């Protein structure tokens, strides 16, 4: 329910077509995570360059990366692009598997944040990447690193609601509050970042794109499907025909 599968489903639900370049393969299910196998950086770069050479790209979404070499490869691929780059910095799977380390976080800050249009960390990821003590301080450090817009999810939580904060390069801030849904979900962050990517690819204004993406993600969780014995699968086609 997460990763590339989540990205493709979300983009398809928004009427967009995905051109995927894989960073890591994983062995996991709704209950546990066994391992991840990072793509060979040279192969990733070859695949990405071929896509860019042939197809018009309207937005790029980055998820879990997996190795320092891949961070360098991603930077080489997107350093000079003009389309929006949306980065979901998956540092750890929802079942606790680490995708990153201190060296990778440092490289992300140096190479990827300056070319990122919107970053979508949860609170733990935001604090880990910046070393900041609060969401506001983390957002300020992201902006200092060159990231243009920051959506910190679960910046504040309670038993009944979740609060997300959007910090923009022009100084504007927005707060979004959603009812906390029961259960644990697999791929909610991927869904959100991909929905933002789809909206920006359609030239929707940034604040509206982010708000609509959050509403879509929340609805996909509300209509989630129990496919296995663990986490719930977001139903990204809730607006369409019934899925069985």
PDB file of C-alpha atoms in Angstrom:
ATOM      1  CA  UNK A   1       0.000   0.000   0.000  1.00  0.00           C
ATOM      2  CA  UNK A   2       3.004   2.331   0.177  1.00  0.00           C
ATOM      3  CA  UNK A   3       5.823   3.417  -2.116  1.00  0.00           C
ATOM      4  CA  UNK A   4       5.561   3.216  -5.885  1.00  0.00           C
ATOM      5  CA  UNK A   5       2.219   1.389  -5.730  1.00  0.00           C
ATOM      6  CA  UNK A   6       0.758   4.200  -3.627  1.00  0.00           C
ATOM      7  CA  UNK A   7       2.210   6.812  -5.969  1.00  0.00           C
ATOM      8  CA  UNK A   8       0.804   5.231  -9.118  1.00  0.00           C
ATOM      9  CA  UNK A   9      -2.645   4.673  -7.595  1.00  0.00           C
ATOM     10  CA  UNK A  10      -2.802   8.256  -6.313  1.00  0.00           C
ATOM     11  CA  UNK A  11      -1.686   9.775  -9.598  1.00  0.00           C
ATOM     12  CA  UNK A  12      -4.133   7.609 -11.542  1.00  0.00           C
ATOM     13  CA  UNK A  13      -6.959   8.705  -9.235  1.00  0.00           C
ATOM     14  CA  UNK A  14      -6.060  12.315 -10.117  1.00  0.00           C
ATOM     15  CA  UNK A  15      -6.036  11.639 -13.854  1.00  0.00           C
ATOM     16  CA  UNK A  16      -2.236  11.729 -14.106  1.00  0.00           C
ATOM     17  CA  UNK A  17       0.198   9.208 -15.575  1.00  0.00           C
ATOM     18  CA  UNK A  18       3.216   8.057 -13.562  1.00  0.00           C
ATOM     19  CA  UNK A  19       6.657   7.504 -15.073  1.00  0.00           C
ATOM     20  CA  UNK A  20       8.359   5.641 -12.247  1.00  0.00           C
ATOM     21  CA  UNK A  21      12.073   5.322 -11.557  1.00  0.00           C
ATOM     22  CA  UNK A  22      12.702   2.934  -8.662  1.00  0.00           C
ATOM     23  CA  UNK A  23      15.056   3.831  -5.803  1.00  0.00           C
ATOM     24  CA  UNK A  24      14.606   0.729  -3.619  1.00  0.00           C
ATOM     25  CA  UNK A  25      12.895  -2.641  -3.640  1.00  0.00           C
ATOM     26  CA  UNK A  26      11.319  -3.797  -0.379  1.00  0.00           C
ATOM     27  CA  UNK A  27      10.082  -7.012   1.201  1.00  0.00           C
ATOM     28  CA  UNK A  28       7.116  -6.133   3.418  1.00  0.00           C
ATOM     29  CA  UNK A  29       3.432  -6.655   4.105  1.00  0.00           C
ATOM     30  CA  UNK A  30       0.775  -4.971   6.244  1.00  0.00           C
ATOM     31  CA  UNK A  31       2.342  -6.362   9.430  1.00  0.00           C
ATOM     32  CA  UNK A  32       6.100  -6.270   9.047  1.00  0.00           C
ATOM     33  CA  UNK A  33       9.101  -5.090   7.035  1.00  0.00           C
ATOM     34  CA  UNK A  34      11.898  -7.533   6.203  1.00  0.00           C
ATOM     35  CA  UNK A  35      14.450  -5.538   4.172  1.00  0.00           C
ATOM     36  CA  UNK A  36      15.018  -2.956   1.467  1.00  0.00           C
ATOM     37  CA  UNK A  37      17.402  -3.277  -1.473  1.00  0.00           C
ATOM     38  CA  UNK A  38      18.607   0.065  -2.862  1.00  0.00           C
ATOM     39  CA  UNK A  39      18.776   0.407  -6.634  1.00  0.00           C
ATOM     40  CA  UNK A  40      22.240   0.681  -8.191  1.00  0.00           C
ATOM     41  CA  UNK A  41      22.762   4.432  -8.533  1.00  0.00           C
ATOM     42  CA  UNK A  42      24.133   4.184 -12.076  1.00  0.00           C
ATOM     43  CA  UNK A  43      21.103   2.175 -13.202  1.00  0.00           C
ATOM     44  CA  UNK A  44      18.741   4.638 -11.521  1.00  0.00           C
ATOM     45  CA  UNK A  45      20.436   7.532 -13.278  1.00  0.00           C
ATOM     46  CA  UNK A  46      20.263   5.824 -16.669  1.00  0.00           C
ATOM     47  CA  UNK A  47      16.546   5.114 -16.246  1.00  0.00           C
ATOM     48  CA  UNK A  48      15.810   8.650 -15.088  1.00  0.00           C
ATOM     49  CA  UNK A  49      17.734  10.305 -17.910  1.00  0.00           C
ATOM     50  CA  UNK A  50      15.928   8.193 -20.489  1.00  0.00           C
ATOM     51  CA  UNK A  51      12.549   9.251 -19.069  1.00  0.00           C
ATOM     52  CA  UNK A  52      13.494  12.943 -19.033  1.00  0.00           C
ATOM     53  CA  UNK A  53      14.865  12.738 -22.570  1.00  0.00           C
ATOM     54  CA  UNK A  54      11.643  11.305 -23.963  1.00  0.00           C
ATOM     55  CA  UNK A  55       8.640  12.477 -21.927  1.00  0.00           C
ATOM     56  CA  UNK A  56       7.432  15.873 -20.737  1.00  0.00           C
ATOM     57  CA  UNK A  57       7.435  15.801 -16.949  1.00  0.00           C
ATOM     58  CA  UNK A  58       5.091  18.147 -15.065  1.00  0.00           C
ATOM     59  CA  UNK A  59       6.140  17.277 -11.500  1.00  0.00           C
ATOM     60  CA  UNK A  60       8.503  14.947  -9.639  1.00  0.00           C
ATOM     61  CA  UNK A  61       7.831  13.140  -6.366  1.00  0.00           C
ATOM     62  CA  UNK A  62      10.695  11.671  -4.315  1.00  0.00           C
ATOM     63  CA  UNK A  63      10.043   9.099  -1.594  1.00  0.00           C
ATOM     64  CA  UNK A  64      12.263   6.623   0.241  1.00  0.00           C
ATOM     65  CA  UNK A  65      15.786   6.734  -1.163  1.00  0.00           C
ATOM     66  CA  UNK A  66      17.950   4.045   0.418  1.00  0.00           C
ATOM     67  CA  UNK A  67      21.603   5.022  -0.099  1.00  0.00           C
ATOM     68  CA  UNK A  68      24.009   7.951  -0.228  1.00  0.00           C
ATOM     69  CA  UNK A  69      24.842   7.107  -3.834  1.00  0.00           C
ATOM     70  CA  UNK A  70      21.187   7.464  -4.796  1.00  0.00           C
ATOM     71  CA  UNK A  71      21.007  10.909  -3.193  1.00  0.00           C
ATOM     72  CA  UNK A  72      23.860  12.017  -5.453  1.00  0.00           C
ATOM     73  CA  UNK A  73      22.132  10.418  -8.455  1.00  0.00           C
ATOM     74  CA  UNK A  74      18.805  12.113  -7.717  1.00  0.00           C
ATOM     75  CA  UNK A  75      20.555  15.464  -7.363  1.00  0.00           C
ATOM     76  CA  UNK A  76      22.296  14.996 -10.702  1.00  0.00           C
ATOM     77  CA  UNK A  77      18.975  14.113 -12.313  1.00  0.00           C
ATOM     78  CA  UNK A  78      16.889  17.024 -11.022  1.00  0.00           C
ATOM     79  CA  UNK A  79      19.376  19.794 -10.199  1.00  0.00           C
ATOM     80  CA  UNK A  80      18.393  21.893 -13.212  1.00  0.00           C
ATOM     81  CA  UNK A  81      14.746  20.953 -13.788  1.00  0.00           C
ATOM     82  CA  UNK A  82      12.038  23.623 -13.905  1.00  0.00           C
ATOM     83  CA  UNK A  83       9.062  21.509 -12.815  1.00  0.00           C
ATOM     84  CA  UNK A  84       7.975  21.193  -9.141  1.00  0.00           C
ATOM     85  CA  UNK A  85       9.799  18.673  -6.954  1.00  0.00           C
ATOM     86  CA  UNK A  86       7.853  17.195  -4.043  1.00  0.00           C
ATOM     87  CA  UNK A  87       9.888  15.308  -1.451  1.00  0.00           C
ATOM     88  CA  UNK A  88       8.426  12.909   1.111  1.00  0.00           C
ATOM     89  CA  UNK A  89      11.523  12.188   3.235  1.00  0.00           C
ATOM     90  CA  UNK A  90      10.765   8.634   4.320  1.00  0.00           C
ATOM     91  CA  UNK A  91      13.428   8.067   6.963  1.00  0.00           C
ATOM     92  CA  UNK A  92      11.697   5.071   8.530  1.00  0.00           C
ATOM     93  CA  UNK A  93       8.890   2.722   7.532  1.00  0.00           C
ATOM     94  CA  UNK A  94       5.719   2.708   9.617  1.00  0.00           C
ATOM     95  CA  UNK A  95       6.832  -0.678  10.970  1.00  0.00           C
ATOM     96  CA  UNK A  96      10.151   0.745  12.178  1.00  0.00           C
ATOM     97  CA  UNK A  97      12.644  -0.097   9.413  1.00  0.00           C
ATOM     98  CA  UNK A  98      15.288   2.594   8.856  1.00  0.00           C
ATOM     99  CA  UNK A  99      15.757   3.919   5.316  1.00  0.00           C
ATOM    100  CA  UNK A 100      18.291   6.546   6.316  1.00  0.00           C
ATOM    101  CA  UNK A 101      21.179   7.422   8.631  1.00  0.00           C
ATOM    102  CA  UNK A 102      22.964  10.553   9.831  1.00  0.00           C
ATOM    103  CA  UNK A 103      25.196  10.780   6.752  1.00  0.00           C
ATOM    104  CA  UNK A 104      22.220  10.455   4.420  1.00  0.00           C
ATOM    105  CA  UNK A 105      20.290  13.135   6.314  1.00  0.00           C
ATOM    106  CA  UNK A 106      23.258  15.470   5.897  1.00  0.00           C
ATOM    107  CA  UNK A 107      23.412  14.788   2.156  1.00  0.00           C
ATOM    108  CA  UNK A 108      19.668  15.291   1.811  1.00  0.00           C
ATOM    109  CA  UNK A 109      20.014  18.708   3.420  1.00  0.00           C
ATOM    110  CA  UNK A 110      22.945  19.634   1.192  1.00  0.00           C
ATOM    111  CA  UNK A 111      21.796  18.282  -2.175  1.00  0.00           C
ATOM    112  CA  UNK A 112      18.034  17.729  -2.256  1.00  0.00           C
ATOM    113  CA  UNK A 113      16.438  20.396  -0.089  1.00  0.00           C
ATOM    114  CA  UNK A 114      17.714  23.293  -2.243  1.00  0.00           C
ATOM    115  CA  UNK A 115      15.868  21.859  -5.269  1.00  0.00           C
ATOM    116  CA  UNK A 116      12.685  20.904  -3.401  1.00  0.00           C
ATOM    117  CA  UNK A 117       9.459  22.801  -4.036  1.00  0.00           C
ATOM    118  CA  UNK A 118       7.483  21.137  -1.236  1.00  0.00           C
ATOM    119  CA  UNK A 119       8.774  18.809   1.478  1.00  0.00           C
ATOM    120  CA  UNK A 120       6.222  16.766   3.451  1.00  0.00           C
ATOM    121  CA  UNK A 121       7.873  15.377   6.597  1.00  0.00           C
ATOM    122  CA  UNK A 122       5.984  14.225   9.636  1.00  0.00           C
ATOM    123  CA  UNK A 123       7.064  15.899  12.864  1.00  0.00           C
ATOM    124  CA  UNK A 124       9.698  13.281  13.730  1.00  0.00           C
ATOM    125  CA  UNK A 125      11.244  13.503  10.253  1.00  0.00           C
ATOM    126  CA  UNK A 126      11.245  17.301  10.338  1.00  0.00           C
ATOM    127  CA  UNK A 127      13.042  17.401  13.676  1.00  0.00           C
ATOM    128  CA  UNK A 128      15.511  14.685  12.645  1.00  0.00           C
ATOM    129  CA  UNK A 129      16.455  16.386   9.375  1.00  0.00           C
ATOM    130  CA  UNK A 130      16.897  19.825  10.913  1.00  0.00           C
ATOM    131  CA  UNK A 131      17.921  19.144  14.501  1.00  0.00           C
ATOM    132  CA  UNK A 132      15.306  21.705  15.525  1.00  0.00           C
ATOM    133  CA  UNK A 133      13.243  21.446  18.737  1.00  0.00           C
ATOM    134  CA  UNK A 134       9.857  22.588  17.364  1.00  0.00           C
ATOM    135  CA  UNK A 135       7.867  22.535  14.101  1.00  0.00           C
ATOM    136  CA  UNK A 136       8.305  26.296  13.655  1.00  0.00           C
ATOM    137  CA  UNK A 137      12.061  26.099  14.173  1.00  0.00           C
ATOM    138  CA  UNK A 138      12.280  23.123  11.802  1.00  0.00           C
ATOM    139  CA  UNK A 139      10.409  25.034   9.105  1.00  0.00           C
ATOM    140  CA  UNK A 140      12.753  27.999   9.484  1.00  0.00           C
ATOM    141  CA  UNK A 141      15.774  25.726   9.073  1.00  0.00           C
ATOM    142  CA  UNK A 142      14.263  24.032   6.028  1.00  0.00           C
ATOM    143  CA  UNK A 143      13.793  27.464   4.460  1.00  0.00           C
ATOM    144  CA  UNK A 144      17.395  28.376   5.307  1.00  0.00           C
ATOM    145  CA  UNK A 145      18.527  25.182   3.556  1.00  0.00           C
ATOM    146  CA  UNK A 146      16.769  26.303   0.376  1.00  0.00           C
ATOM    147  CA  UNK A 147      13.512  24.342   0.531  1.00  0.00           C
ATOM    148  CA  UNK A 148      10.691  26.564  -0.703  1.00  0.00           C
ATOM    149  CA  UNK A 149       7.628  25.190   1.109  1.00  0.00           C
ATOM    150  CA  UNK A 150       7.245  22.869   4.083  1.00  0.00           C
ATOM    151  CA  UNK A 151       4.186  20.834   5.067  1.00  0.00           C
ATOM    152  CA  UNK A 152       4.807  19.272   8.483  1.00  0.00           C
ATOM    153  CA  UNK A 153       2.234  16.558   9.105  1.00  0.00           C
ATOM    154  CA  UNK A 154       1.089  15.516  12.567  1.00  0.00           C
ATOM    155  CA  UNK A 155       2.791  18.649  13.870  1.00  0.00           C
ATOM    156  CA  UNK A 156       0.258  18.550  16.690  1.00  0.00           C
ATOM    157  CA  UNK A 157      -1.877  15.573  17.637  1.00  0.00           C
ATOM    158  CA  UNK A 158      -4.488  14.552  20.168  1.00  0.00           C
ATOM    159  CA  UNK A 159      -6.883  11.669  20.614  1.00  0.00           C
ATOM    160  CA  UNK A 160      -9.427  13.370  18.373  1.00  0.00           C
ATOM    161  CA  UNK A 161      -7.527  15.385  15.766  1.00  0.00           C
ATOM    162  CA  UNK A 162      -4.347  15.797  13.736  1.00  0.00           C
ATOM    163  CA  UNK A 163      -2.949  19.213  12.862  1.00  0.00           C
ATOM    164  CA  UNK A 164      -0.670  19.875   9.877  1.00  0.00           C
ATOM    165  CA  UNK A 165       1.225  23.125   9.293  1.00  0.00           C
ATOM    166  CA  UNK A 166       2.219  24.595   5.916  1.00  0.00           C
ATOM    167  CA  UNK A 167       5.091  27.094   5.908  1.00  0.00           C
ATOM    168  CA  UNK A 168       5.734  28.965   2.653  1.00  0.00           C
ATOM    169  CA  UNK A 169       8.764  30.800   1.318  1.00  0.00           C
ATOM    170  CA  UNK A 170       6.827  34.081   1.226  1.00  0.00           C
ATOM    171  CA  UNK A 171       6.275  33.889   4.990  1.00  0.00           C
ATOM    172  CA  UNK A 172       2.675  32.716   4.898  1.00  0.00           C
ATOM    173  CA  UNK A 173       1.586  29.864   7.151  1.00  0.00           C
ATOM    174  CA  UNK A 174      -1.522  27.698   7.019  1.00  0.00           C
ATOM    175  CA  UNK A 175      -2.919  25.277   9.576  1.00  0.00           C
ATOM    176  CA  UNK A 176      -5.058  22.281   8.604  1.00  0.00           C
ATOM    177  CA  UNK A 177      -6.992  20.230  11.154  1.00  0.00           C
ATOM    178  CA  UNK A 178      -8.431  16.767  10.505  1.00  0.00           C
ATOM    179  CA  UNK A 179     -10.317  14.239  12.565  1.00  0.00           C
ATOM    180  CA  UNK A 180      -8.055  11.455  13.789  1.00  0.00           C
ATOM    181  CA  UNK A 181      -9.223   8.203  12.237  1.00  0.00           C
ATOM    182  CA  UNK A 182      -8.977   4.893  14.102  1.00  0.00           C
ATOM    183  CA  UNK A 183      -6.348   2.384  13.021  1.00  0.00           C
ATOM    184  CA  UNK A 184      -2.889   2.447  11.466  1.00  0.00           C
ATOM    185  CA  UNK A 185      -2.425   3.090   7.754  1.00  0.00           C
ATOM    186  CA  UNK A 186       0.154   1.954   5.198  1.00  0.00           C
ATOM    187  CA  UNK A 187       1.142   4.586   2.654  1.00  0.00           C
ATOM    188  CA  UNK A 188      -0.615   7.724   3.885  1.00  0.00           C
ATOM    189  CA  UNK A 189       2.496   9.888   3.458  1.00  0.00           C
ATOM    190  CA  UNK A 190       3.116   8.565  -0.050  1.00  0.00           C
ATOM    191  CA  UNK A 191      -0.501   9.300  -0.923  1.00  0.00           C
ATOM    192  CA  UNK A 192      -0.256  12.870   0.335  1.00  0.00           C
ATOM    193  CA  UNK A 193       2.981  13.722  -1.475  1.00  0.00           C
ATOM    194  CA  UNK A 194       1.783  12.164  -4.725  1.00  0.00           C
ATOM    195  CA  UNK A 195      -1.536  14.007  -4.517  1.00  0.00           C
ATOM    196  CA  UNK A 196       0.344  17.290  -4.084  1.00  0.00           C
ATOM    197  CA  UNK A 197       2.488  16.351  -7.096  1.00  0.00           C
ATOM    198  CA  UNK A 198      -0.604  15.661  -9.197  1.00  0.00           C
ATOM    199  CA  UNK A 199      -2.198  18.963  -8.242  1.00  0.00           C
ATOM    200  CA  UNK A 200       0.938  20.980  -8.948  1.00  0.00           C
ATOM    201  CA  UNK A 201       1.340  19.155 -12.265  1.00  0.00           C
ATOM    202  CA  UNK A 202      -2.108  20.535 -13.128  1.00  0.00           C
ATOM    203  CA  UNK A 203      -0.896  24.058 -12.279  1.00  0.00           C
ATOM    204  CA  UNK A 204      -3.140  24.338  -9.227  1.00  0.00           C
ATOM    205  CA  UNK A 205      -2.012  27.125  -6.886  1.00  0.00           C
ATOM    206  CA  UNK A 206       0.246  25.773  -4.138  1.00  0.00           C
ATOM    207  CA  UNK A 207      -1.896  26.361  -1.052  1.00  0.00           C
ATOM    208  CA  UNK A 208      -4.951  24.964  -2.817  1.00  0.00           C
ATOM    209  CA  UNK A 209      -2.926  22.021  -4.143  1.00  0.00           C
ATOM    210  CA  UNK A 210      -1.745  21.156  -0.636  1.00  0.00           C
ATOM    211  CA  UNK A 211      -5.191  21.551   0.917  1.00  0.00           C
ATOM    212  CA  UNK A 212      -6.904  19.421  -1.735  1.00  0.00           C
ATOM    213  CA  UNK A 213      -4.196  16.754  -1.401  1.00  0.00           C
ATOM    214  CA  UNK A 214      -4.742  16.549   2.348  1.00  0.00           C
ATOM    215  CA  UNK A 215      -8.500  16.242   1.881  1.00  0.00           C
ATOM    216  CA  UNK A 216      -7.996  13.481  -0.690  1.00  0.00           C
ATOM    217  CA  UNK A 217      -5.591  11.620   1.591  1.00  0.00           C
ATOM    218  CA  UNK A 218      -7.906  11.850   4.609  1.00  0.00           C
ATOM    219  CA  UNK A 219     -10.822  10.553   2.543  1.00  0.00           C
ATOM    220  CA  UNK A 220      -8.719   7.664   1.200  1.00  0.00           C
ATOM    221  CA  UNK A 221      -7.953   6.695   4.804  1.00  0.00           C
ATOM    222  CA  UNK A 222     -11.578   7.048   5.896  1.00  0.00           C
ATOM    223  CA  UNK A 223     -12.554   4.648   3.102  1.00  0.00           C
ATOM    224  CA  UNK A 224      -9.512   2.427   3.726  1.00  0.00           C
ATOM    225  CA  UNK A 225      -9.493  -1.285   2.962  1.00  0.00           C
ATOM    226  CA  UNK A 226      -8.464  -4.116   5.278  1.00  0.00           C
ATOM    227  CA  UNK A 227      -6.482  -6.332   2.909  1.00  0.00           C
ATOM    228  CA  UNK A 228      -4.190  -8.060   5.392  1.00  0.00           C
ATOM    229  CA  UNK A 229      -3.844  -8.666   9.115  1.00  0.00           C
ATOM    230  CA  UNK A 230      -2.079  -5.396   9.898  1.00  0.00           C
ATOM    231  CA  UNK A 231      -2.213  -1.836   8.641  1.00  0.00           C
ATOM    232  CA  UNK A 232      -5.135  -0.493   6.631  1.00  0.00           C
ATOM    233  CA  UNK A 233      -4.715   0.131   2.900  1.00  0.00           C
ATOM    234  CA  UNK A 234      -5.773   3.643   1.785  1.00  0.00           C
ATOM    235  CA  UNK A 235      -8.544   3.404  -0.802  1.00  0.00           C
ATOM    236  CA  UNK A 236      -7.323   5.910  -3.362  1.00  0.00           C
ATOM    237  CA  UNK A 237     -10.209   5.100  -5.698  1.00  0.00           C
ATOM    238  CA  UNK A 238     -12.932   5.852  -3.148  1.00  0.00           C
ATOM    239  CA  UNK A 239     -14.571   8.277  -5.592  1.00  0.00           C
ATOM    240  CA  UNK A 240     -14.918   5.610  -8.250  1.00  0.00           C
ATOM    241  CA  UNK A 241     -16.463   2.158  -8.482  1.00  0.00           C
ATOM    242  CA  UNK A 242     -16.505  -0.103  -5.450  1.00  0.00           C
ATOM    243  CA  UNK A 243     -13.296  -2.094  -4.965  1.00  0.00           C
ATOM    244  CA  UNK A 244     -13.578  -5.711  -3.843  1.00  0.00           C
TER     245      UNK A 244
END
